[in-house]
Coordinates of C-alpha atoms in Angstrom, one line a residue:
Chain A
M1 CA 11.6 12.0 21.2
K2 CA 13.5 9.2 19.6
K3 CA 14.8 10.1 16.1
I4 CA 14.6 7.4 13.5
V5 CA 17.5 7.5 11.0
D6 CA 17.5 5.8 7.6
V7 CA 21.0 4.6 6.7
S8 CA 22.6 2.3 4.3
L9 CA 24.6 0.0 6.5
P10 CA 27.4 -2.3 5.3
I11 CA 28.1 -5.5 7.1
G12 CA 31.4 -7.2 6.3
P13 CA 33.4 -8.2 4.3
V14 CA 35.2 -9.1 7.5
H15 CA 32.8 -9.9 10.2
P16 CA 33.1 -12.2 13.3
C17 CA 30.0 -14.2 12.3
F18 CA 31.2 -14.9 8.7
K19 CA 33.5 -17.8 8.0
E20 CA 34.5 -16.2 4.7
P21 CA 34.5 -12.7 3.3
A22 CA 31.2 -11.3 2.0
R23 CA 29.7 -7.9 2.2
I24 CA 26.0 -7.3 2.9
K25 CA 24.7 -3.8 2.2
C26 CA 21.5 -3.1 4.1
E27 CA 19.1 -0.4 3.4
T28 CA 17.4 0.4 6.7
A29 CA 14.5 2.5 8.0
G30 CA 15.2 2.8 11.7
E31 CA 15.7 -0.7 12.9
R32 CA 13.8 -2.3 10.0
V33 CA 15.8 -3.7 7.0
I34 CA 14.1 -2.7 3.8
R35 CA 16.3 -4.6 1.4
T36 CA 19.8 -6.1 1.2
E37 CA 22.4 -6.6 -1.4
V38 CA 25.2 -9.2 -1.1
E39 CA 28.5 -8.4 -2.6
L40 CA 31.0 -11.1 -3.4
G41 CA 34.3 -11.0 -5.2
Y42 CA 36.8 -11.0 -2.4
V43 CA 38.1 -14.5 -2.9
K44 CA 37.4 -15.2 -6.5
K45 CA 39.5 -18.2 -7.6
G46 CA 38.6 -18.5 -11.3
I47 CA 39.0 -22.3 -11.0
E48 CA 36.9 -23.0 -14.1
K49 CA 39.3 -21.0 -16.2
I50 CA 42.3 -22.7 -14.5
M51 CA 40.8 -26.1 -15.4
I52 CA 40.4 -25.4 -19.1
G53 CA 43.2 -27.0 -21.2
R54 CA 44.4 -29.2 -18.3
P55 CA 44.1 -33.1 -18.3
W56 CA 41.5 -34.8 -16.3
Q57 CA 44.1 -36.2 -14.0
E58 CA 44.8 -32.6 -12.8
I59 CA 41.2 -31.3 -12.7
I60 CA 40.0 -34.0 -10.3
F61 CA 42.3 -32.5 -7.6
L62 CA 41.5 -28.9 -8.6
A63 CA 37.7 -29.7 -8.2
E64 CA 38.2 -30.7 -4.6
R65 CA 39.8 -27.3 -4.0
V66 CA 36.7 -25.4 -4.9
C67 CA 35.5 -25.8 -1.4
G68 CA 37.3 -26.9 1.8
I69 CA 34.2 -27.8 3.7
C70 CA 32.5 -30.1 1.1
S71 CA 35.6 -31.2 -0.9
V72 CA 34.3 -34.8 -0.9
V73 CA 31.2 -33.9 -2.9
H74 CA 33.2 -31.9 -5.5
N75 CA 35.4 -35.0 -5.8
T76 CA 32.2 -37.2 -6.3
A77 CA 30.7 -34.8 -8.8
I78 CA 33.7 -34.5 -11.1
I79 CA 34.5 -38.2 -11.0
G80 CA 30.8 -39.0 -11.7
A81 CA 30.9 -36.7 -14.7
L82 CA 34.1 -38.4 -16.1
E83 CA 32.5 -41.8 -15.5
K84 CA 29.4 -40.8 -17.3
I85 CA 31.4 -39.5 -20.3
S86 CA 33.4 -42.7 -20.5
N87 CA 30.7 -45.2 -19.5
I88 CA 32.8 -46.5 -16.6
T89 CA 31.2 -49.1 -14.3
V90 CA 31.7 -48.7 -10.6
P91 CA 31.8 -51.9 -8.4
M92 CA 29.0 -52.2 -5.9
R93 CA 31.3 -52.1 -2.9
A94 CA 32.8 -48.8 -4.1
M95 CA 29.3 -47.4 -4.5
Y96 CA 28.5 -48.2 -0.9
L97 CA 31.8 -46.6 0.2
R98 CA 31.1 -43.5 -1.8
I99 CA 27.7 -43.1 -0.1
I100 CA 29.3 -43.7 3.4
L101 CA 31.9 -40.9 2.8
N102 CA 29.4 -38.5 1.2
E103 CA 27.0 -38.9 4.2
L104 CA 29.9 -38.3 6.6
D105 CA 30.7 -35.2 4.6
R106 CA 27.1 -34.1 4.8
M107 CA 27.1 -34.6 8.5
Q108 CA 30.2 -32.5 9.2
S109 CA 28.9 -29.8 6.9
H110 CA 25.4 -29.7 8.5
L111 CA 27.0 -29.6 12.0
L112 CA 29.3 -26.7 10.9
A113 CA 26.3 -24.8 9.5
N114 CA 24.3 -25.2 12.7
Y115 CA 27.3 -24.3 14.8
S116 CA 27.7 -21.1 12.7
Y117 CA 24.0 -20.3 13.2
C118 CA 24.1 -20.8 17.0
Y119 CA 27.3 -18.8 17.2
T120 CA 25.7 -16.0 15.3
I121 CA 22.7 -15.8 17.5
E122 CA 25.1 -15.8 20.5
H123 CA 24.3 -19.3 21.8
E124 CA 27.9 -20.2 22.1
T125 CA 27.4 -23.1 24.4
L126 CA 25.3 -25.0 21.9
A127 CA 27.6 -23.8 19.1
M128 CA 30.6 -25.3 20.9
Y129 CA 28.8 -28.6 21.6
L130 CA 28.0 -28.9 17.9
L131 CA 31.6 -28.0 16.8
N132 CA 32.9 -30.7 19.3
L133 CA 30.5 -33.3 17.8
R134 CA 31.7 -32.3 14.3
E135 CA 35.2 -33.4 15.4
T136 CA 33.8 -36.9 15.9
V137 CA 32.6 -37.0 12.2
M138 CA 35.9 -35.5 11.0
D139 CA 37.8 -38.2 12.9
A140 CA 35.6 -40.8 11.2
I141 CA 36.4 -39.3 7.8
E142 CA 40.1 -39.3 8.7
I143 CA 39.9 -43.0 9.7
M144 CA 38.3 -43.8 6.4
T145 CA 40.3 -41.8 4.0
G146 CA 43.6 -40.9 5.8
T147 CA 42.9 -37.2 5.9
R148 CA 40.3 -34.7 7.1
I149 CA 39.7 -32.8 3.9
M150 CA 40.7 -33.1 0.2
A151 CA 41.1 -36.9 0.5
A152 CA 40.8 -37.6 -3.3
Y153 CA 39.2 -40.8 -2.1
I154 CA 36.9 -41.2 -5.1
V155 CA 38.6 -42.1 -8.4
P156 CA 37.3 -43.0 -11.8
G157 CA 35.9 -46.6 -11.6
G158 CA 35.8 -46.8 -7.8
V159 CA 37.5 -45.5 -4.7
R160 CA 41.2 -45.3 -3.7
T161 CA 41.2 -47.7 -0.8
D162 CA 39.0 -50.2 0.9
I163 CA 37.9 -50.2 4.5
N164 CA 38.5 -53.2 6.8
R165 CA 36.3 -54.5 9.7
E166 CA 38.3 -52.5 12.2
I167 CA 37.7 -49.2 10.3
A168 CA 34.0 -50.0 9.9
T169 CA 33.7 -50.6 13.7
K170 CA 35.4 -47.3 14.4
I171 CA 33.0 -45.5 12.1
C172 CA 30.0 -47.3 13.8
E173 CA 31.3 -46.2 17.2
A174 CA 31.5 -42.6 16.0
L175 CA 27.9 -42.8 14.8
D176 CA 26.8 -44.3 18.1
H177 CA 28.4 -41.4 19.9
I178 CA 26.6 -38.9 17.6
E179 CA 23.3 -40.7 18.0
A180 CA 23.7 -40.5 21.8
E181 CA 24.7 -36.9 22.0
L182 CA 22.8 -35.2 19.2
P183 CA 19.2 -35.5 20.6
R184 CA 20.2 -33.5 23.6
F185 CA 21.5 -30.6 21.4
V186 CA 18.4 -30.8 19.2
Q187 CA 16.2 -30.6 22.2
M188 CA 18.2 -27.5 23.4
F189 CA 17.7 -25.8 20.1
A190 CA 14.0 -26.8 19.6
T191 CA 12.9 -25.7 23.1
G192 CA 15.1 -22.8 23.8
P193 CA 12.9 -19.7 24.3
L194 CA 15.6 -17.2 23.3
I195 CA 16.6 -19.3 20.3
A196 CA 12.9 -19.3 19.2
L197 CA 12.8 -15.5 19.6
R198 CA 15.8 -15.2 17.2
S199 CA 14.7 -17.9 14.8
K200 CA 11.0 -18.6 14.5
G201 CA 9.3 -16.4 11.9
I202 CA 12.6 -14.7 11.0
G203 CA 14.0 -14.7 7.4
I204 CA 11.0 -16.4 5.8
L205 CA 11.6 -17.7 2.3
S206 CA 8.3 -18.1 0.4
V207 CA 7.9 -20.8 -2.2
K208 CA 7.5 -18.2 -5.0
D209 CA 10.8 -16.5 -4.1
A210 CA 12.5 -19.9 -3.7
K211 CA 11.4 -20.9 -7.2
E212 CA 12.5 -17.6 -8.7
S213 CA 16.0 -17.8 -7.5
G214 CA 16.2 -21.6 -8.0
V215 CA 17.1 -22.3 -4.4
V216 CA 18.2 -25.8 -3.6
G217 CA 19.2 -28.2 -0.8
P218 CA 18.1 -27.8 2.8
T219 CA 17.2 -24.2 2.2
A220 CA 14.6 -25.2 -0.4
R221 CA 13.4 -28.2 1.6
A222 CA 12.8 -26.0 4.6
S223 CA 10.4 -24.0 2.4
G224 CA 8.4 -27.0 1.5
I225 CA 10.1 -27.7 -1.9
A226 CA 10.7 -31.4 -2.3
R227 CA 13.9 -31.3 -4.3
D228 CA 16.9 -33.6 -3.6
A229 CA 19.2 -35.1 -6.2
R230 CA 19.5 -38.3 -4.1
E231 CA 15.9 -39.2 -5.1
H232 CA 17.3 -40.3 -8.5
E233 CA 19.8 -42.7 -6.9
L234 CA 18.2 -46.1 -6.3
L235 CA 20.9 -47.2 -3.8
Y236 CA 20.1 -44.3 -1.5
T237 CA 16.4 -45.3 -1.4
E238 CA 17.4 -48.9 -0.7
L239 CA 19.5 -47.6 2.3
G240 CA 16.6 -45.8 3.8
W241 CA 16.8 -42.3 2.3
H242 CA 13.6 -40.4 2.1
M243 CA 12.7 -36.7 1.4
I244 CA 12.7 -34.6 4.5
I245 CA 10.8 -31.3 4.2
R246 CA 9.5 -28.6 6.4
Q247 CA 7.0 -25.9 5.6
D248 CA 7.7 -22.8 7.5
G249 CA 10.7 -21.5 5.5
D250 CA 12.2 -19.5 8.4
N251 CA 15.6 -19.7 10.1
F252 CA 14.3 -22.2 12.7
S253 CA 13.1 -24.6 9.9
R254 CA 16.4 -24.5 8.1
I255 CA 18.4 -25.4 11.2
M256 CA 15.9 -28.1 12.3
L257 CA 15.9 -29.6 8.8
R258 CA 19.6 -30.0 9.0
F259 CA 19.3 -31.7 12.4
D260 CA 16.7 -34.1 10.8
E261 CA 19.0 -34.9 8.0
L262 CA 21.9 -35.6 10.4
F263 CA 19.8 -38.4 12.0
Q264 CA 19.0 -39.7 8.5
S265 CA 22.7 -39.7 7.5
V266 CA 23.5 -41.7 10.6
H267 CA 20.8 -44.2 9.6
I268 CA 22.0 -44.4 6.0
I269 CA 25.6 -45.0 6.9
K270 CA 24.7 -47.7 9.5
N271 CA 22.6 -49.5 6.9
A272 CA 25.3 -49.2 4.3
L273 CA 27.9 -50.7 6.7
A274 CA 25.6 -53.5 7.6
V275 CA 24.9 -54.6 4.1
I276 CA 28.1 -53.6 2.2
P277 CA 28.9 -56.4 -0.3
E278 CA 32.4 -57.9 -0.6
G279 CA 34.3 -57.4 -3.8
P280 CA 36.7 -55.1 -5.6
V281 CA 36.6 -51.4 -4.9
R282 CA 38.3 -50.2 -8.1
L283 CA 38.2 -51.5 -11.7
G284 CA 40.3 -50.7 -14.8
N285 CA 39.1 -47.8 -16.9
R286 CA 39.9 -45.3 -19.6
I287 CA 38.6 -41.8 -19.9
T288 CA 37.3 -40.9 -23.3
S289 CA 36.2 -37.7 -25.0
G290 CA 32.7 -36.3 -24.7
R291 CA 30.5 -33.9 -22.9
T292 CA 28.1 -34.4 -20.0
K293 CA 26.3 -32.8 -17.2
H294 CA 26.3 -34.5 -13.8
T295 CA 24.4 -33.5 -10.7
V296 CA 24.9 -34.7 -7.1
E297 CA 23.3 -33.7 -3.9
A298 CA 25.9 -31.7 -1.9
P299 CA 25.3 -30.8 1.7
R300 CA 24.0 -27.4 0.6
G301 CA 22.0 -28.6 -2.4
E302 CA 22.4 -29.6 -6.0
L303 CA 25.9 -29.4 -7.3
T304 CA 26.2 -29.7 -11.1
Y305 CA 29.4 -30.2 -13.2
D306 CA 29.1 -29.6 -16.9
V307 CA 32.3 -31.0 -18.5
E308 CA 33.6 -31.4 -22.0
L309 CA 36.8 -33.4 -22.7
D310 CA 38.8 -33.8 -25.9
E311 CA 40.3 -37.0 -27.2
N312 CA 43.4 -36.5 -25.1
G313 CA 41.3 -36.1 -21.9
Q314 CA 41.9 -32.4 -21.6
V315 CA 39.1 -30.1 -20.6
I316 CA 37.6 -28.0 -23.4
M317 CA 34.8 -26.5 -21.3
I318 CA 33.7 -26.8 -17.7
S319 CA 31.0 -25.1 -15.7
I320 CA 30.5 -25.6 -12.0
Q321 CA 27.1 -24.7 -10.7
T322 CA 27.4 -24.7 -6.9
P323 CA 24.3 -24.6 -4.6
S324 CA 25.6 -21.6 -2.6
I325 CA 25.1 -19.4 -5.7
M326 CA 21.3 -19.9 -5.6
N327 CA 21.1 -20.0 -1.9
V328 CA 23.0 -16.7 -1.3
D329 CA 20.9 -15.1 -4.1
A330 CA 17.7 -16.2 -2.3
G331 CA 19.1 -14.9 1.0
S332 CA 20.0 -11.6 -0.5
H333 CA 16.8 -10.9 -2.4
A334 CA 14.1 -12.7 -0.3
M335 CA 15.1 -13.9 3.1
M336 CA 16.8 -10.8 4.3
K337 CA 14.1 -8.4 2.9
N338 CA 11.9 -6.6 5.4
L339 CA 13.6 -8.0 8.5
S340 CA 12.4 -6.3 11.6
S341 CA 15.9 -6.0 13.1
I342 CA 19.4 -5.4 11.7
A343 CA 20.6 -8.1 14.2
D344 CA 18.6 -10.7 12.1
V345 CA 20.6 -10.0 9.0
T346 CA 23.7 -12.0 9.9
S347 CA 21.7 -14.9 11.5
T348 CA 19.4 -15.1 8.4
F349 CA 22.3 -15.0 6.1
I350 CA 24.1 -17.8 8.0
S351 CA 20.9 -19.9 8.3
A352 CA 21.1 -20.5 4.5
D353 CA 24.6 -22.0 5.0
P354 CA 26.3 -19.8 2.5
C355 CA 29.6 -21.1 1.2
I356 CA 31.5 -18.2 -0.3
A357 CA 34.3 -20.5 -1.5
C358 CA 31.8 -22.4 -3.5
A359 CA 30.0 -19.3 -4.9
E360 CA 33.4 -17.8 -5.8
R361 CA 34.7 -20.9 -7.4
Chain B
M1 CA 21.7 2.2 -2.4
D2 CA 24.3 4.9 -1.7
L3 CA 27.1 4.0 0.7
I4 CA 29.6 6.7 1.6
Y5 CA 32.5 4.5 0.9
E6 CA 31.1 2.5 -2.0
R7 CA 33.7 1.2 -4.4
N8 CA 33.6 0.6 -8.1
L9 CA 32.1 -2.9 -8.6
Q10 CA 32.4 -3.1 -12.4
P11 CA 35.6 -5.2 -12.5
M12 CA 34.1 -7.7 -10.0
K13 CA 30.8 -7.9 -11.8
L14 CA 32.6 -8.5 -15.1
V15 CA 34.6 -11.3 -13.6
A16 CA 31.3 -12.9 -12.4
L17 CA 29.8 -12.6 -15.9
K18 CA 32.8 -14.3 -17.4
G19 CA 32.0 -17.6 -15.7
T20 CA 31.1 -20.4 -18.2
R21 CA 27.5 -20.6 -17.3
Q22 CA 27.0 -16.9 -16.8
D23 CA 28.6 -16.2 -20.2
Q24 CA 26.2 -18.6 -21.9
A25 CA 23.3 -16.9 -20.1
V26 CA 24.5 -13.5 -21.2
L27 CA 24.7 -14.7 -24.8
D28 CA 21.2 -16.3 -24.6
L29 CA 19.7 -13.1 -23.3
A30 CA 21.6 -10.9 -25.8
T31 CA 20.3 -13.1 -28.6
R32 CA 16.7 -12.7 -27.3
L33 CA 17.1 -8.9 -27.3
G34 CA 19.0 -8.8 -30.6
I35 CA 22.1 -7.0 -29.2
S36 CA 25.8 -7.9 -28.8
R37 CA 27.3 -9.8 -25.9
Q38 CA 29.2 -6.6 -24.9
Q39 CA 26.1 -4.5 -24.9
M40 CA 24.3 -7.1 -22.8
R41 CA 27.1 -7.2 -20.3
K42 CA 27.1 -3.5 -20.0
I43 CA 23.4 -3.4 -19.3
L44 CA 23.6 -6.2 -16.7
I45 CA 26.6 -4.7 -14.9
K46 CA 24.8 -1.3 -14.7
G47 CA 21.4 -2.7 -13.7
C48 CA 22.0 -5.9 -11.6
D49 CA 23.6 -6.6 -8.3
M50 CA 26.4 -9.2 -8.0
M51 CA 24.2 -12.1 -6.8
I52 CA 21.9 -11.8 -9.7
L53 CA 24.9 -11.9 -12.0
E54 CA 26.4 -14.9 -10.3
N55 CA 23.0 -16.7 -10.4
L56 CA 22.1 -15.6 -13.9
G57 CA 22.0 -19.1 -15.4
S58 CA 19.4 -20.4 -12.9
R59 CA 17.3 -17.2 -12.9
L60 CA 17.1 -17.3 -16.7
E61 CA 16.1 -21.0 -16.6
A62 CA 13.3 -20.1 -14.3
A63 CA 12.3 -17.3 -16.6
D64 CA 12.4 -19.7 -19.6
A65 CA 10.0 -21.9 -17.8
A66 CA 7.7 -19.0 -16.8
S67 CA 7.5 -17.7 -20.4
A68 CA 7.0 -21.1 -22.1
D69 CA 3.2 -21.0 -22.1
D70 CA 2.8 -17.5 -23.6
A71 CA 4.3 -16.6 -27.0
V72 CA 4.0 -12.9 -26.5
I73 CA 5.6 -12.9 -23.1
D74 CA 8.3 -15.1 -24.5
A75 CA 8.9 -12.9 -27.5
L76 CA 9.3 -9.8 -25.3
S77 CA 11.4 -11.8 -22.7
L78 CA 9.3 -10.2 -19.9
P79 CA 10.1 -12.7 -17.1
H80 CA 13.8 -12.5 -18.1
L81 CA 13.8 -8.8 -17.6
T82 CA 11.6 -8.6 -14.5
A83 CA 11.8 -11.5 -12.1
A84 CA 15.2 -12.8 -13.4
T85 CA 17.2 -9.7 -13.8
C86 CA 15.1 -6.9 -12.2
L87 CA 16.0 -4.7 -15.2
L88 CA 12.3 -3.8 -15.8
S89 CA 9.5 -3.1 -13.3
E90 CA 6.5 -5.4 -13.1
S91 CA 4.2 -2.5 -14.0
A92 CA 6.2 -1.6 -17.1
A93 CA 6.2 -5.2 -18.2
D94 CA 2.4 -5.4 -17.8
E95 CA 2.1 -2.2 -19.9
F96 CA 4.3 -3.7 -22.7
H97 CA 2.2 -6.9 -22.5
R98 CA -1.0 -5.0 -22.8
R99 CA 0.3 -3.0 -25.8
A100 CA 1.4 -6.2 -27.5
D101 CA -2.1 -7.7 -27.0
S102 CA -3.6 -4.6 -28.5
G103 CA -1.6 -5.0 -31.7
T104 CA 1.6 -3.1 -31.4
P105 CA 4.4 -4.9 -33.3
I106 CA 6.8 -7.0 -31.2
S107 CA 9.8 -5.4 -32.9
E108 CA 8.7 -1.9 -32.0
L109 CA 8.1 -3.0 -28.4
L110 CA 11.5 -4.7 -28.2
A111 CA 13.2 -1.5 -29.3
E112 CA 11.3 0.4 -26.5
I113 CA 12.2 -2.3 -23.9
L114 CA 15.8 -2.0 -24.9
E115 CA 15.6 1.7 -24.5
A116 CA 14.0 1.3 -21.1
I117 CA 16.6 -1.0 -19.7
T118 CA 19.7 0.7 -21.2

């Protein structure tokens, strides 16, 4: 007779499926996972403490280094906070360029998240297709900013450099390539019977659990919670943004929602490139003292910077609330609870797109 | 849960609690319970896992919203100690609520709650 053994099983901190170190402690009864606990602290940067006492000219670069995957949105958030404190006006052309870059950043982040998920459920073919497609987006970011990550493209009062017609054409060509290729990959994911077996009905996040842990971004929207910081930005709505939500709250919904948002990002960037106005991309400005809280929609959800500057432009206090903190919390206490197989722990964890670098800012 | 090669997480948990937002959340909760920041940190490190500590700010915000409509629940900080930090079980919280409704002074119940979570 088969003997069922109850064990406490640790996964990680170093695991082939994890991009960054995290340890998941699983309490099991046979194959069933009763509850899990995520343990962080392996790559703690203490970047908030490093920023305190430094001038704003230094912290805008430090902010980008919170996360290598979504450095653009950290750049956007810190600059947005500084502009809010100092009442700095941004020229319209620069606002369009910021949206284009942020949506490219969202696309590469979503593609990387879905690649990680496919890799975790052992569908390496689809994973590599997605990773290859991500390179097209990374190339577009490089064409636009001059580098793949940490471009420091967004500066107070505008953006660092303008794009010409040639660059706009190259970005459009990259988007055309993605639009041509992506539906095939989405079809593979949506109709794959083995993918459905590993994804549908697995790692369900209920609305109650989602609200308790304050979950944000695609993870929240896949559980039917209509929450996106872009809804407060009029320009996004004008460019065709609308709330995308799904109701099931399982691994499959989270991945499919990111695919849906990829198509929307392509649409937004194309619209922005079609109607981008002429004019300057950067105006004169001066950073003043004050305190503000600024929230932007990062690829993983709401990213909030709470900043206080003194009269010399030095940071008195800063708090960075990254979306991964809430999403990993929800993953730990709700999504991975009562899983029927230990094999689903890593895939469910990855489906929430946890960024450990962000959580351990 | 007991792991055979578990390590001491106290230093890592303390680092998590020293974040700006987390520190403010600790202070708010300590003020609610009438104890010092150090005592509150000790209770949280002992009773909570690392993700709860990292996400303390958002969890307490959700608890604030949950307790906004009921003065007794708010005075006893029940959502803060149950759903937000998991320091108190739901059944124990219901019992404290029932006793508050039946006339037991809030200060007396707060002392008992403090004893229960310490």
